CSV table of C-alpha atoms in Angstrom, one decimal:
chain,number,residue,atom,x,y,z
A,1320,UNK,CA,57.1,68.3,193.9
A,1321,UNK,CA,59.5,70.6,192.0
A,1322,UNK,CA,63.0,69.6,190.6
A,1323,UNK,CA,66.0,71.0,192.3
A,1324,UNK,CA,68.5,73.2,189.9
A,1325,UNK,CA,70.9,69.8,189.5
A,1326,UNK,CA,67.9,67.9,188.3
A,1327,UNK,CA,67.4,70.6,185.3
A,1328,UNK,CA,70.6,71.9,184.2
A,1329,UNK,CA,71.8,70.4,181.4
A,1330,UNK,CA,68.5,68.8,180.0
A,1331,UNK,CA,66.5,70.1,176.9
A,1332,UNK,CA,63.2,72.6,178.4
A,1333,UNK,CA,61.3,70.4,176.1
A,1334,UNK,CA,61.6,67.6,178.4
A,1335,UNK,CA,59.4,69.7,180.8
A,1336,UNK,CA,56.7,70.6,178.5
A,1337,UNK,CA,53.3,68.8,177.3
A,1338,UNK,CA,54.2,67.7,173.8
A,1339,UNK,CA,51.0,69.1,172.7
A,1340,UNK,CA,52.1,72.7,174.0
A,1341,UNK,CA,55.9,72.6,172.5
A,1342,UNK,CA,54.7,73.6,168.8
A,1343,UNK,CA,53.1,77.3,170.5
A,1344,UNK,CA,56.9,77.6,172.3
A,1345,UNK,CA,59.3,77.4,168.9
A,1346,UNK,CA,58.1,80.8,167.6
A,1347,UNK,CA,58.8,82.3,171.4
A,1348,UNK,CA,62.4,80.3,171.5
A,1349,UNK,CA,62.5,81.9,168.1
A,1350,UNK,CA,61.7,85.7,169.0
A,1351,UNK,CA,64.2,85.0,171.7
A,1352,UNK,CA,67.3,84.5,169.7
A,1353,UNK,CA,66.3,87.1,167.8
A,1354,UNK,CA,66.7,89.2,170.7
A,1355,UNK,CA,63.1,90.3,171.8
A,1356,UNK,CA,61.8,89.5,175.2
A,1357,UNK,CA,58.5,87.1,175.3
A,1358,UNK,CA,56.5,85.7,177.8
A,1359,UNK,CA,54.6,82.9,177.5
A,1360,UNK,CA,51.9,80.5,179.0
A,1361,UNK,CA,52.4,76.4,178.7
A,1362,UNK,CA,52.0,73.0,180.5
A,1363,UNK,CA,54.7,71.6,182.4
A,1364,UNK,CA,55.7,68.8,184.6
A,1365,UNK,CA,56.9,68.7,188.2
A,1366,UNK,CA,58.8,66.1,189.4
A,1367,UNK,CA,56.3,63.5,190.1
A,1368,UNK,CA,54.8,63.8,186.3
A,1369,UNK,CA,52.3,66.3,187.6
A,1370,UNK,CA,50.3,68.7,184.9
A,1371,UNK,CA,51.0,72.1,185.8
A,1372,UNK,CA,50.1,75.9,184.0
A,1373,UNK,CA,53.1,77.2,183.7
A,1374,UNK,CA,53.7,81.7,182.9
A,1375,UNK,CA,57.1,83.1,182.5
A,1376,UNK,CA,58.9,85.0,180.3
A,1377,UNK,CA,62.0,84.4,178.1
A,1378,UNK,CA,65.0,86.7,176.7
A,1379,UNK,CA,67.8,86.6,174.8
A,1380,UNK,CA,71.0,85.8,176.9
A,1381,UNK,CA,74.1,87.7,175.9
A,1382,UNK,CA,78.0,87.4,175.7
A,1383,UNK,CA,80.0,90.0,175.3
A,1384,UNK,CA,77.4,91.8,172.8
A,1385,UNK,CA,76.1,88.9,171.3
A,1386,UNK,CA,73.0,86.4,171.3
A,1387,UNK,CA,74.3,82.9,172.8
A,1388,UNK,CA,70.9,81.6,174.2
A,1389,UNK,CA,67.8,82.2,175.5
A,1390,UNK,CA,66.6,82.9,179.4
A,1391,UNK,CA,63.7,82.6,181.2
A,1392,UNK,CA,61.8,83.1,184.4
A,1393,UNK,CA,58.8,80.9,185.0
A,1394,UNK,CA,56.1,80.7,187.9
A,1395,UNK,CA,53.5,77.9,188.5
A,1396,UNK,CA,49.8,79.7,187.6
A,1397,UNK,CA,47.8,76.5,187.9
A,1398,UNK,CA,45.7,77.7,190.7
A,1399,UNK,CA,45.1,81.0,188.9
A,1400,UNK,CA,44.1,78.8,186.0
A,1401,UNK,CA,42.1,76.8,187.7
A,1402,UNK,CA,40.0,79.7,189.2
A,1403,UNK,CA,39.8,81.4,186.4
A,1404,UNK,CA,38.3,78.7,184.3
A,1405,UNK,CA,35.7,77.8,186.7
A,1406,UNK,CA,34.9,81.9,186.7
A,1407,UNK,CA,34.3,81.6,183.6
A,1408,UNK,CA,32.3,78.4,183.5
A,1409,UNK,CA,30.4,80.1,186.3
A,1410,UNK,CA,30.2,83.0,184.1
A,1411,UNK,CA,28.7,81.1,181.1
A,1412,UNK,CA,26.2,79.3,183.3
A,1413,UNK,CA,24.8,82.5,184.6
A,1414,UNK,CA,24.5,84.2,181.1
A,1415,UNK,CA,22.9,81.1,180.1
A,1416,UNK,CA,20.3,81.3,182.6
A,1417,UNK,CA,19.9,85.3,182.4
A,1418,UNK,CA,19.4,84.7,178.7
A,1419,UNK,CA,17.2,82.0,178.5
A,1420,UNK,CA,15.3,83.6,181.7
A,1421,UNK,CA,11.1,84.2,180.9
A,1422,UNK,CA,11.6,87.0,182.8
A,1423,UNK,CA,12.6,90.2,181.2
A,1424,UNK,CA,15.9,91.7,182.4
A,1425,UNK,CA,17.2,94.6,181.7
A,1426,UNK,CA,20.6,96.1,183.3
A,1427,UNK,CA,21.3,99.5,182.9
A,1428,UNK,CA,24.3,101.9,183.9
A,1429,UNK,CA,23.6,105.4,184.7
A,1430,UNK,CA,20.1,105.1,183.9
A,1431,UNK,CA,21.0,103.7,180.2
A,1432,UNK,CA,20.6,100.5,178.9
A,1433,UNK,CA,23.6,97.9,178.8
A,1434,UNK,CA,22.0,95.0,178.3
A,1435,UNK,CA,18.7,92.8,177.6
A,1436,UNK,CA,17.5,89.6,177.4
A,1437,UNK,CA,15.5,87.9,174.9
A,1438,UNK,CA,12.3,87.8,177.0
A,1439,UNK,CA,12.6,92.2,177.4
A,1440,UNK,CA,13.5,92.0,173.3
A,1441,UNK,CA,10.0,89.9,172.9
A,1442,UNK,CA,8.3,92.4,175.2
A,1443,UNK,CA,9.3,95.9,174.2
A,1444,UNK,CA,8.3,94.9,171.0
A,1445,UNK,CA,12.1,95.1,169.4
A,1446,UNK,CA,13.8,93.8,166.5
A,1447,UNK,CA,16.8,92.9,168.7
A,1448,UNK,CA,18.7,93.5,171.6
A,1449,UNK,CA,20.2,96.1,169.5
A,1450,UNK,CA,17.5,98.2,169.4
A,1451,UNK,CA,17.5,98.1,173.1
A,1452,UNK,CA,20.8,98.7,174.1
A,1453,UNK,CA,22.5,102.5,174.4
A,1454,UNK,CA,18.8,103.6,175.2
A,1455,UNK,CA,17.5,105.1,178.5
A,1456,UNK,CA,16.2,103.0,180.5
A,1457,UNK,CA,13.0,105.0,181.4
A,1458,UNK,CA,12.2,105.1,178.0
A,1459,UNK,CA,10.8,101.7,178.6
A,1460,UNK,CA,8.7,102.0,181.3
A,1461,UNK,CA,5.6,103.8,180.6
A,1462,UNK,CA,4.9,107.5,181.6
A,1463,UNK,CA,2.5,107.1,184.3
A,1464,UNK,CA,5.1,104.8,186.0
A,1465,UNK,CA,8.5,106.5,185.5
A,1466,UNK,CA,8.3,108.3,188.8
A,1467,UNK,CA,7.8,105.2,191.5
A,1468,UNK,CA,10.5,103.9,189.3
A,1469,UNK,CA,12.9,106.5,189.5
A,1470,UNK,CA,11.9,106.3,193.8
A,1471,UNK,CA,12.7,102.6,193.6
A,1472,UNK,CA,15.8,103.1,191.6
A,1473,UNK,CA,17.0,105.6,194.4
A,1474,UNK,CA,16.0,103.4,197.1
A,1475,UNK,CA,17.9,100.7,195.6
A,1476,UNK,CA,21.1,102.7,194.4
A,1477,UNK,CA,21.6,105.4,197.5
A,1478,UNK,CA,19.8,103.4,200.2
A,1479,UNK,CA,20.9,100.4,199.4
A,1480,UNK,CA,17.1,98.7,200.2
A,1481,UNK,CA,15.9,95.8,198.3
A,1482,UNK,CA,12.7,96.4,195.9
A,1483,UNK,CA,9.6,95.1,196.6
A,1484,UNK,CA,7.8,93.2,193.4
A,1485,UNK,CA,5.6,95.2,191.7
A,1486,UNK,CA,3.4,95.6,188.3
């Protein structure tokens, strides 16, 4: 649950902030006297001792022309966090799989090569990936079958229809 305004005026922010994340915020606080704006990303507590992402941003608050504190605005991002850290454990899973894959997979955009695998590295022959990569993509299928290539490309691109397996 959140703290009502009574509950937080007059109380040090540090007091809302996982100790562990109150070193990152001095050199913010910091910047803010000095008059820059800053925003920020730390953990906070709500009211029931909860662990919550916290994103805001802080300013320099002024008096008649002068620097007496610092501002902020903050917003609860834990959900955002939360999704985007199990993107990108999703993420690492998949380019784990795709790179450890004994299949040979190659993605290309515009008909030139973006990426390999190891298992297309090991069959084209290559040094690396590197070698691979910034090449077109035809230029690794053999002559005789560039053309039902190029037709299943299409079909897959344009048509949006699904390739059949083929040698």
């Amino acid at each position: 649950s959140s703290f009502r305004s009574e509950e937080i005026i007059g109380r040090s922010f540090t007091e809302f902030v996982a100790q562990e994340d109150i070193g990152h915020l001095s050199p913010a606080f910091e910047r803010a006297l000095a008059g820059e704006s800053v925003r920020l990303q730390f953990r906070g507590f709500d009211k029931d001792g909860t662990t919550r992402w916290v994103e805001g941003s802080i300013g320099p608050e002024m008096q008649q022309g002068e620097i007496v504190g610092v501002t902020g605005v903050i917003g609860d991002i834990t959900s955002r966090k939360e999704t985007l850290d199990a993107l990108s454990e999703s993420e690492e899973r998949y380019r784990i799989l795709v790179e450890r894959s004994p299949d040979a997979i190659v993605v290309h955009r515009n008909g030139v090569v973006v990426y390999v695998n190891g298992a297309t590295v090991k069959l084209a022959g290559a040094a690396s990936a590197s070698d691979l990569v910034g090449t077109p993509v035809l230029d690794m299928v053999h002559e005789s079958s560039r053309a039902s290539i190029v037709k299943r490309m299409y079909g897959i691109l344009h048509e949006e229809k699904p390739a059949e397996l083929a040698e």
